[in-house]
GROMACS .gro file of C-alpha atoms in nm:
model
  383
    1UNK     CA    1  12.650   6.243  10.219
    2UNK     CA    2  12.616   5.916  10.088
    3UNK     CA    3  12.794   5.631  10.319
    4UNK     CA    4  12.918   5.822  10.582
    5UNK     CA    5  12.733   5.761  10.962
    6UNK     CA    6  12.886   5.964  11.210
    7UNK     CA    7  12.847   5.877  11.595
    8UNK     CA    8  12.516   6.060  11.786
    9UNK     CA    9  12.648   6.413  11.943
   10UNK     CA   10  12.639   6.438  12.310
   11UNK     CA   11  12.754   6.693  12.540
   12UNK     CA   12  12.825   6.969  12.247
   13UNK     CA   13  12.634   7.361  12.249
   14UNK     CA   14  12.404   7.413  11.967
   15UNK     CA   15  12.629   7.503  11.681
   16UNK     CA   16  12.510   7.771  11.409
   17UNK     CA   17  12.729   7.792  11.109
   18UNK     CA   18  12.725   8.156  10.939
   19UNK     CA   19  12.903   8.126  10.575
   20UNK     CA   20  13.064   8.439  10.505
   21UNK     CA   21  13.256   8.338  10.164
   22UNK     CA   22  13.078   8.627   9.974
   23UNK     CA   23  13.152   8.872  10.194
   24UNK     CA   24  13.425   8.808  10.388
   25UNK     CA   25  13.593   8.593  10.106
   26UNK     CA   26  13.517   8.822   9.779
   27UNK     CA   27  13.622   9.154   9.967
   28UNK     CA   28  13.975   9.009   9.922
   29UNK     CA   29  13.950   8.877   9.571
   30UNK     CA   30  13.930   9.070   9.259
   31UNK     CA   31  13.669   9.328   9.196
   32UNK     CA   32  13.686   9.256   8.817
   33UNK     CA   33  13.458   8.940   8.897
   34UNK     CA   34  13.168   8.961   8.750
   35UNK     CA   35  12.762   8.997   8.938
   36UNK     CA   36  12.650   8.644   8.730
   37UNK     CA   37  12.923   8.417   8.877
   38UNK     CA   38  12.866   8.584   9.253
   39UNK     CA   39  12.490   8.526   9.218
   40UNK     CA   40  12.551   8.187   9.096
   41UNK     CA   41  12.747   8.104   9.403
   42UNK     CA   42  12.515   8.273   9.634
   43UNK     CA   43  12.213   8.047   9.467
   44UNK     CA   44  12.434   7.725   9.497
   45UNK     CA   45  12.499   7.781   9.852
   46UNK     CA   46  12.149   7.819   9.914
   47UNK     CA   47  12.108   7.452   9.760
   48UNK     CA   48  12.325   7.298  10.025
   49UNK     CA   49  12.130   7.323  10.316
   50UNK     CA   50  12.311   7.610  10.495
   51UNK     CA   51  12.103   7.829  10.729
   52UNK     CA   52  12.299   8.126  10.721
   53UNK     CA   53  12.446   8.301  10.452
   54UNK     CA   54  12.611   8.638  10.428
   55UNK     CA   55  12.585   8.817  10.103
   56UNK     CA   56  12.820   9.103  10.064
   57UNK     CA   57  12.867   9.449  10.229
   58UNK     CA   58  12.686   9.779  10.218
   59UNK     CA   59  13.039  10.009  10.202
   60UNK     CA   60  13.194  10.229   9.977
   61UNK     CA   61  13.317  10.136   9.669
   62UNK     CA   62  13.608  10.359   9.668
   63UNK     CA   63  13.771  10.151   9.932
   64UNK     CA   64  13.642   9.824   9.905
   65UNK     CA   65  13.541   9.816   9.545
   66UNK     CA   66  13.443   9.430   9.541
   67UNK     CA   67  13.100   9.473   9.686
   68UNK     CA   68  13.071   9.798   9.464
   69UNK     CA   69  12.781   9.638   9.293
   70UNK     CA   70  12.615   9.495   9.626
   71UNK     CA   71  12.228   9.604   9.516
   72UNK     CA   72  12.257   9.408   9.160
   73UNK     CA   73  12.362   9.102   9.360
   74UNK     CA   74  12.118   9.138   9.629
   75UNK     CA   75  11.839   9.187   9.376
   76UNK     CA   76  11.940   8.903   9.156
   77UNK     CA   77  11.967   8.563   9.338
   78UNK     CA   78  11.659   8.382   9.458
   79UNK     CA   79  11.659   8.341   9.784
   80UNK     CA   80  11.506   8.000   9.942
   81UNK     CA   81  11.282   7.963  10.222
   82UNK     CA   82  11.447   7.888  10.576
   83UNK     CA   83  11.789   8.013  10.459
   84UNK     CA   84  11.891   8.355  10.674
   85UNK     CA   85  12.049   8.597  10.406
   86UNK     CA   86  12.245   8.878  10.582
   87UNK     CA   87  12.482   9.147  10.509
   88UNK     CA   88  12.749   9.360  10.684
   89UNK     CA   89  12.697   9.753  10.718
   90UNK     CA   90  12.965   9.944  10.863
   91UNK     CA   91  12.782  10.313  10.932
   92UNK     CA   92  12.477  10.470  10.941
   93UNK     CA   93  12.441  10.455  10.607
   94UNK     CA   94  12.563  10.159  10.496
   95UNK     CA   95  12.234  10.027  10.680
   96UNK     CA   96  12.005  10.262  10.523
   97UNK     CA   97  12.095  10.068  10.207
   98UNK     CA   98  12.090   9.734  10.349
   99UNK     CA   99  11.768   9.818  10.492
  100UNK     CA  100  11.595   9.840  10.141
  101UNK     CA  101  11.666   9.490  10.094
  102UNK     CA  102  11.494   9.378  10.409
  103UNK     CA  103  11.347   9.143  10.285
  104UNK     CA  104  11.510   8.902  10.156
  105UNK     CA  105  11.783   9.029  10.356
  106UNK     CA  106  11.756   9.036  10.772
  107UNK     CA  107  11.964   9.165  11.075
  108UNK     CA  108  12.301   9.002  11.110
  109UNK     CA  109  12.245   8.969  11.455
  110UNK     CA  110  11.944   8.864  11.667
  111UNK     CA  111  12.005   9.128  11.945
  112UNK     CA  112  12.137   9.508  11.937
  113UNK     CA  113  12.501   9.456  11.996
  114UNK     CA  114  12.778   9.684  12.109
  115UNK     CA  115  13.135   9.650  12.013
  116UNK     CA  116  13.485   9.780  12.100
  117UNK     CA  117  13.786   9.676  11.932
  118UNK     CA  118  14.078   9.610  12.144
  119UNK     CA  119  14.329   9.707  11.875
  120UNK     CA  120  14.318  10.105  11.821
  121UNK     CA  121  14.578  10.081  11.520
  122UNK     CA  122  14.299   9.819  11.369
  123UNK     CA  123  13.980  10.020  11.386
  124UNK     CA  124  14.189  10.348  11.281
  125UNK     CA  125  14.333  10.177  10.979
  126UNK     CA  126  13.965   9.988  10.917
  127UNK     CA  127  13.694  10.234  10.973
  128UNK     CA  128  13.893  10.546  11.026
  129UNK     CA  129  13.787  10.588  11.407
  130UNK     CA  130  13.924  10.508  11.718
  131UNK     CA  131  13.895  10.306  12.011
  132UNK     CA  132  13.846  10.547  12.237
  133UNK     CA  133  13.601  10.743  11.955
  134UNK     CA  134  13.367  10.353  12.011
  135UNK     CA  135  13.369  10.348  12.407
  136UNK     CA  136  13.208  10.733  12.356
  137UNK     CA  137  12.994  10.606  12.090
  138UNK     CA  138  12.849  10.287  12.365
  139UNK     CA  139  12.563  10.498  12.553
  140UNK     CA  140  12.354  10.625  12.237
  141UNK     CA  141  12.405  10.292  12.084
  142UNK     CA  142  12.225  10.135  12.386
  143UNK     CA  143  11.985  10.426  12.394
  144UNK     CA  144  11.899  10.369  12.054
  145UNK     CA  145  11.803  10.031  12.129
  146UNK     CA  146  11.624  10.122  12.482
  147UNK     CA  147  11.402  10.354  12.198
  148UNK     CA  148  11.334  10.046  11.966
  149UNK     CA  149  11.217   9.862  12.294
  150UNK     CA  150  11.505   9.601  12.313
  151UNK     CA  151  11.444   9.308  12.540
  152UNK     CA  152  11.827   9.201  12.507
  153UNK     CA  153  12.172   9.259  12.391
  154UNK     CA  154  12.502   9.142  12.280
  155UNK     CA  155  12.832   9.300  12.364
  156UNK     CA  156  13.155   9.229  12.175
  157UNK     CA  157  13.551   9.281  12.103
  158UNK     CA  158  13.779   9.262  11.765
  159UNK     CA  159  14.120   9.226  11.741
  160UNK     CA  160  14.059   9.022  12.037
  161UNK     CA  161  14.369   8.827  12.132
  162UNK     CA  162  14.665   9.023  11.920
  163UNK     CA  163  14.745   9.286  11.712
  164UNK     CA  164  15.054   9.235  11.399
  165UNK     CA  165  15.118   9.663  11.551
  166UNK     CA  166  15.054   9.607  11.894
  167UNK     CA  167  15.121   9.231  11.974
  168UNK     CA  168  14.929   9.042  12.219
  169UNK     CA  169  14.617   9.145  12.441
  170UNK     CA  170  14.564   8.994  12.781
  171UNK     CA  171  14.256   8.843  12.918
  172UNK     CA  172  14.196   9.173  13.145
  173UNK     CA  173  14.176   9.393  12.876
  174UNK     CA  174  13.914   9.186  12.685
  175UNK     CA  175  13.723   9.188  13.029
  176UNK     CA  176  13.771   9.562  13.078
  177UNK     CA  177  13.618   9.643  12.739
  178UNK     CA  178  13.293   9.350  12.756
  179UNK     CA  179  13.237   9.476  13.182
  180UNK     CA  180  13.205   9.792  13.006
  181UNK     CA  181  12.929   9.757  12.754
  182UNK     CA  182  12.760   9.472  13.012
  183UNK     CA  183  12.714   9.748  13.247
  184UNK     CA  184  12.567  10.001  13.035
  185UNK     CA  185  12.305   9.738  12.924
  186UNK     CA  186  12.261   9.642  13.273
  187UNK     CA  187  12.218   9.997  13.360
  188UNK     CA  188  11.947  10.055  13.066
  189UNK     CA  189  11.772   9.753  13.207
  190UNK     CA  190  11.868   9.562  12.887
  191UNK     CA  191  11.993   9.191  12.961
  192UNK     CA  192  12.313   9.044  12.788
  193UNK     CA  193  12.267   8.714  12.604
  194UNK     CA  194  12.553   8.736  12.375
  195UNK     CA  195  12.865   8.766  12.306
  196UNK     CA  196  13.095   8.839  12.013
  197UNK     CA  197  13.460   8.792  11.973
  198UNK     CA  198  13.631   8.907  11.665
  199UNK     CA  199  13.999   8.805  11.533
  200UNK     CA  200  14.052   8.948  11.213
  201UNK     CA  201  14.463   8.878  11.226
  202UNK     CA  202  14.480   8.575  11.350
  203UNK     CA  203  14.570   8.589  11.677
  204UNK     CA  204  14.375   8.312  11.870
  205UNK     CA  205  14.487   7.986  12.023
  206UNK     CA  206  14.319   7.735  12.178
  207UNK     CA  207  14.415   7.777  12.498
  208UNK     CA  208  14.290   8.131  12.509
  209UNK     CA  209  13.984   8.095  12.349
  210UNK     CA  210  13.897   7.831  12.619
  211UNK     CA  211  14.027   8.046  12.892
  212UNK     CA  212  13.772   8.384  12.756
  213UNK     CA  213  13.460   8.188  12.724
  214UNK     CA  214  13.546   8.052  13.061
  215UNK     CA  215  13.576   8.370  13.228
  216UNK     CA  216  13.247   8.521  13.052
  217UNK     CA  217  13.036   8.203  13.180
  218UNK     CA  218  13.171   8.227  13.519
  219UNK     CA  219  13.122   8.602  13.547
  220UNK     CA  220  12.792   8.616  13.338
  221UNK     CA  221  12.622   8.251  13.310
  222UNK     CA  222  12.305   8.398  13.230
  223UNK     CA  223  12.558   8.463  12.867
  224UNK     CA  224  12.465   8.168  12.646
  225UNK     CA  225  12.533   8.251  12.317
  226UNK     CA  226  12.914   8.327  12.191
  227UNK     CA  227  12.993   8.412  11.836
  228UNK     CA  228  13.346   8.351  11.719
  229UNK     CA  229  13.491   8.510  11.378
  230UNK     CA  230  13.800   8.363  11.417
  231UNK     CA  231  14.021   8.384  11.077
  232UNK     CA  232  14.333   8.139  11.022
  233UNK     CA  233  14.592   8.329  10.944
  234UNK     CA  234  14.836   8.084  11.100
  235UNK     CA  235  14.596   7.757  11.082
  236UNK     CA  236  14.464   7.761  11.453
  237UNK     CA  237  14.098   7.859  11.426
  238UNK     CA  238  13.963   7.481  11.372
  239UNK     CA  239  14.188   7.394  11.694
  240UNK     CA  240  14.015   7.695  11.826
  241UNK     CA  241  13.677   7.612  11.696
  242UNK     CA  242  13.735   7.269  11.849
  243UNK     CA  243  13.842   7.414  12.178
  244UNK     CA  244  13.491   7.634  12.147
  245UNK     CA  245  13.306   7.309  12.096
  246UNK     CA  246  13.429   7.117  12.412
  247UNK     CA  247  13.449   7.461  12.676
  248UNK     CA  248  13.076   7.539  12.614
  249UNK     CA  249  12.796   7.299  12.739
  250UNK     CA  250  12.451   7.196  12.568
  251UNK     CA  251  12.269   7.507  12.745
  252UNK     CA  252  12.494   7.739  12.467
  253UNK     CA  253  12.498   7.794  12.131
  254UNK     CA  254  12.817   7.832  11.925
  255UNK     CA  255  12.781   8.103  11.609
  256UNK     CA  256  13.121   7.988  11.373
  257UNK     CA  257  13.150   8.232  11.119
  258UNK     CA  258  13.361   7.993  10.815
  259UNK     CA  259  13.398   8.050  10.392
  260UNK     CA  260  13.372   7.833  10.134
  261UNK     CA  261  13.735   7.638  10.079
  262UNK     CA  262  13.887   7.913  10.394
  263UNK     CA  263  13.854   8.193  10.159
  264UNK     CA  264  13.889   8.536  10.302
  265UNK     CA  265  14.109   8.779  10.410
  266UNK     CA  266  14.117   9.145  10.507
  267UNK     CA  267  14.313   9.434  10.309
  268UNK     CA  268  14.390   9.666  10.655
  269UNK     CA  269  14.562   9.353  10.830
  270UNK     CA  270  14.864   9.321  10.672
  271UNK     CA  271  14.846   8.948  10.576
  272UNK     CA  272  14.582   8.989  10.269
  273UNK     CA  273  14.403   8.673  10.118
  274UNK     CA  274  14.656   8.460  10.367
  275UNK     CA  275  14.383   8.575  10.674
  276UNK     CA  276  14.187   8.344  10.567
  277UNK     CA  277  13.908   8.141  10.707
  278UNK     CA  278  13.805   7.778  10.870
  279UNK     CA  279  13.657   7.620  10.543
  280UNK     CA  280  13.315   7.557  10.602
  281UNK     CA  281  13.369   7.222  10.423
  282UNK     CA  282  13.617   7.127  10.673
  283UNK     CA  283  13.392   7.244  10.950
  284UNK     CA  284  13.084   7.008  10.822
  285UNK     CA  285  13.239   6.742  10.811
  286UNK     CA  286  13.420   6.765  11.159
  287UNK     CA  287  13.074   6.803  11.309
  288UNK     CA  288  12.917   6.552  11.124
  289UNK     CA  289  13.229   6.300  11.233
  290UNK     CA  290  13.122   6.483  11.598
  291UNK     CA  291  12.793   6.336  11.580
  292UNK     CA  292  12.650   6.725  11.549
  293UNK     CA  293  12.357   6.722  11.266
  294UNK     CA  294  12.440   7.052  11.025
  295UNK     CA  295  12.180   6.949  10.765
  296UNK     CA  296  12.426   7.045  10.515
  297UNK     CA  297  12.491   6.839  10.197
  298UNK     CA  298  12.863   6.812  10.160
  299UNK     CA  299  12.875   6.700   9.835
  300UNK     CA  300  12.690   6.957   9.708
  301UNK     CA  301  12.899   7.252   9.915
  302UNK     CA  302  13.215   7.063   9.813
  303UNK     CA  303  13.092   7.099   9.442
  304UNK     CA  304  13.043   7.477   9.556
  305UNK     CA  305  13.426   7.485   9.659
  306UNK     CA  306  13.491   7.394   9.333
  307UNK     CA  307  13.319   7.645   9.176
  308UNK     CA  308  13.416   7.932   9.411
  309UNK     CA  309  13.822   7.802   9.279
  310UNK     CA  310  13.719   7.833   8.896
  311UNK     CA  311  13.506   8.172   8.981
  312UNK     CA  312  13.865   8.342   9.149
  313UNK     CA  313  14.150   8.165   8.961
  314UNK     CA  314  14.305   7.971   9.203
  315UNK     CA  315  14.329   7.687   9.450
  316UNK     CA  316  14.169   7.739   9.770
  317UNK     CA  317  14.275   7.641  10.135
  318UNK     CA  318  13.995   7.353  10.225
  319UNK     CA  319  14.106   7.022  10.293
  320UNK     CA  320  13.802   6.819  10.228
  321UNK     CA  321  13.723   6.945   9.907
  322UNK     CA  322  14.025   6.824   9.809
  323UNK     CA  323  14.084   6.462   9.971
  324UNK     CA  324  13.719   6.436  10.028
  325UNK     CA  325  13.496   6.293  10.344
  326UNK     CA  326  13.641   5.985  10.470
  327UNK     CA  327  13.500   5.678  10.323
  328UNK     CA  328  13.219   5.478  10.424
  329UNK     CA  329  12.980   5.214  10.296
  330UNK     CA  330  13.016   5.195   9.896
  331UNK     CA  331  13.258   5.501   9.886
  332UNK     CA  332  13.517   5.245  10.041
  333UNK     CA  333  13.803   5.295   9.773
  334UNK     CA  334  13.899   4.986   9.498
  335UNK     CA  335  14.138   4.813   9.698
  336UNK     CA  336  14.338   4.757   9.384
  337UNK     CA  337  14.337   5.113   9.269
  338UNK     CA  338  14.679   5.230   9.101
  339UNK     CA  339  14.921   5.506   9.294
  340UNK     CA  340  14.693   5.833   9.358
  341UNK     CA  341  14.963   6.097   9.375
  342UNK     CA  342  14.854   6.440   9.255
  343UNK     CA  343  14.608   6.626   9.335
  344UNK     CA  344  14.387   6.593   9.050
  345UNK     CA  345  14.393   6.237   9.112
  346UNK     CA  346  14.282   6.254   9.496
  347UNK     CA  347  13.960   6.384   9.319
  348UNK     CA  348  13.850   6.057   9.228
  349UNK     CA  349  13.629   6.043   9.544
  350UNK     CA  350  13.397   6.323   9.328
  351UNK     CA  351  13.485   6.231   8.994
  352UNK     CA  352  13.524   5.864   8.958
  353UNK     CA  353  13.815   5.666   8.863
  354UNK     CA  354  13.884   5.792   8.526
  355UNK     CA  355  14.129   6.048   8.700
  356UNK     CA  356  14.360   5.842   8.766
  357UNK     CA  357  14.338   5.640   8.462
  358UNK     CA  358  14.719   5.518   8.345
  359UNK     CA  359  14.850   5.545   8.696
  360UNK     CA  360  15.186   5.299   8.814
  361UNK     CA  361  15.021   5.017   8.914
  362UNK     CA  362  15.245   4.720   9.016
  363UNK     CA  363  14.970   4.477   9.164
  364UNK     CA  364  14.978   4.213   8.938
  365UNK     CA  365  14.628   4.001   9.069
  366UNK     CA  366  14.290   4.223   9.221
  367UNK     CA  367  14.397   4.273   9.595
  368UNK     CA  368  14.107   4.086   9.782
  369UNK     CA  369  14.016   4.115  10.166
  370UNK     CA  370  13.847   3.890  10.406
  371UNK     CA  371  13.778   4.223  10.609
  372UNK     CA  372  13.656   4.399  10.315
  373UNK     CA  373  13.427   4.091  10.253
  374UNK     CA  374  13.262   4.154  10.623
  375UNK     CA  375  13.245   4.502  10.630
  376UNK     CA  376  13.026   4.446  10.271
  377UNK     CA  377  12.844   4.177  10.364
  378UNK     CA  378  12.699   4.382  10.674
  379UNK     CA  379  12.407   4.622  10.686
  380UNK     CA  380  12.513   4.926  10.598
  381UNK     CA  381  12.389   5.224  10.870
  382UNK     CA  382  12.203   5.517  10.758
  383UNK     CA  383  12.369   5.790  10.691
   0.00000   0.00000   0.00000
């Protein structure tokens, strides 16, 4: 990231970014897309210094017929040392499959976790059970893991804040449904170190999001890690992220789940590819302008965005891959560049100022700055 030196962090909780763009994004896209491009994307990702990268789902084909050809993908891009590769498993058996893969593959999550969604029209419509059908299903979950030796757990909701059939949830039913699964742990002599909140329509605002991790430090502080899958269906979740960032303190960490240009979407919500996703683009750079080290290249994921547009046939949601980072050092625009008014133009920060070749330009001598002169005559910092 050439020229740009953000401030140092302080205050923030350790931030983990999880990039779910082939899962989460490609359920929602066409299944006629082909195993080379996916495993092209998947290897490209792994180039950009992302920790964390979800590769598909182990369910059936018959209703979610985009990962129908999981294994070949799985088997056929190269994974890189240091980069997690995951993937999502609904049932029983959709783990027995992923577990084939392990390695390269690992466990999504570091702890056993429980889970309750607090939308019963959601889970009926997206894994054919029901809420009530998951409470009953909580004590052999945790006495699986008490079996397997488990040192800790994470509990969890989905659907958290709202449902488009049922509307808005409250605070106290969240509460009721984590108290729940906390005390079964408890019980089992299992501690709780994480949490997981789910919001697969859209629902969240800032203001709630601050006011639930709130409650579960107050209630449980010995809860230090919180993972948000928080999908933008009306362009909140970086707000919400944002929010996330300044409620927690430095003894948390902070699991965002984001895709590649906000991709994503899911078929039993009711708002398709529109449920989309806090670009993971957009994210970098906000923590890098933070001060928060990612260790991600955004050039090269920005050049990944592009990709992921050409690979589905369309435009995705991102904002940075489209205006680009903001300028520093000797990515400072020309100051007597012409009119940049379409999109393909704005790409000049990637691909040089041949895009905008032929552009109105009325400025009849080179505009010249004595504040441009200082800022090039200083030392430039290290990005």
């Amino acid at each position: 990231m050439t020229g740009n030196s953000p401030g140092t962090s302080t205050g923030y909780p350790q931030i983990t970014i999880v990039e779910e763009g082939m899962r989460e994004g490609m359920q929602i896209e066409s299944a006629s897309i082909c195993v080379r491009d996916k495993i092209e994307l998947i290897d490209e990702l792994s180039a950009t210094g992302l920790r964390n990268i979800v590769v598909g789902s182990f369910v059936s084909p018959k209703w979610t017929p985009q990962m129908a050809e999981i294994d070949a993908i799985v088997s056929g891009f190269t994974p890189v040392p240091g980069v997690n590769y995951t993937g999502l498993a609904l049932n029983e058996r959709g783990r027995e499959r992923m577990r084939a893969y392990m390695p390269p593959l690992r466990e999504l999550h570091p702890y056993p976790r429980t889970l309750v969604h607090v939308c019963d029209v959601f889970v009926r419509r997206n894994t054919n059970r029901s809420q009530q059908a998951e409470i009953e299903a909580l004590p052999a979950a945790v006495d699986r893991a008490v079996a397997a030796g488990a040192a800790h757990a994470g509990i969890g909701v989905n659907a958290a804040w709202g449902s488009n059939w049922l509307g808005e949830f409250s605070l106290d039913q969240r509460m009721d449904l984590l108290r729940r699964q906390h005390r079964l742990w408890t019980e089992a002599g299992i501690g709780v170190r994480e949490v997981f909140i789910g919001d697969p329509m859209g629902w969240n605002l800032p203001d709630r999001v601050e006011q639930q991790l709130r409650a579960i430090r107050a209630e449980w502080p010995e809860i230090t890690r919180f993972h948000l899958h928080l999908h933008n269906t009306r362009g909140t979740a970086p707000i919400s992220v944002y929010t996330a960032l300044r409620t927690l303190d430095p003894a948390c960490e902070l699991v965002v789940d984001t895709t590649i240009g906000g991709m994503g979407g899911c078929p039993y919500c009711g708002n398709g590819r529109l449920t989309g996703m806090m670009p993971t683009e957009d994210l970098v750079d906000l923590l890098a302008e933070l001060g928060i080290p990612t260790g991600v290249d955004l050039d090269r994921l920005i050049e990944v965005v592009v990709h992921a547009e050409q690979v589905v046939g369309r435009e995705l949601y991102g904002h940075v891959s489209k205006a680009g980072p903001r300028p520093r050092g000797d990515r400072l625009y020309p100051m007597d560049m012409p009119f940049v008014e379409t999109a393909a133009e704005a790409q000049h920060f990637r691909l040089g100022p041949q895009v905008y070749s032929g552009a109105l330009s009325p400025w009849k001598e080179p505009i010249t700055s004595p504040a441009r002169d200082e800022l090039e005559q200083k030392p430039r910092a290290r990005p």
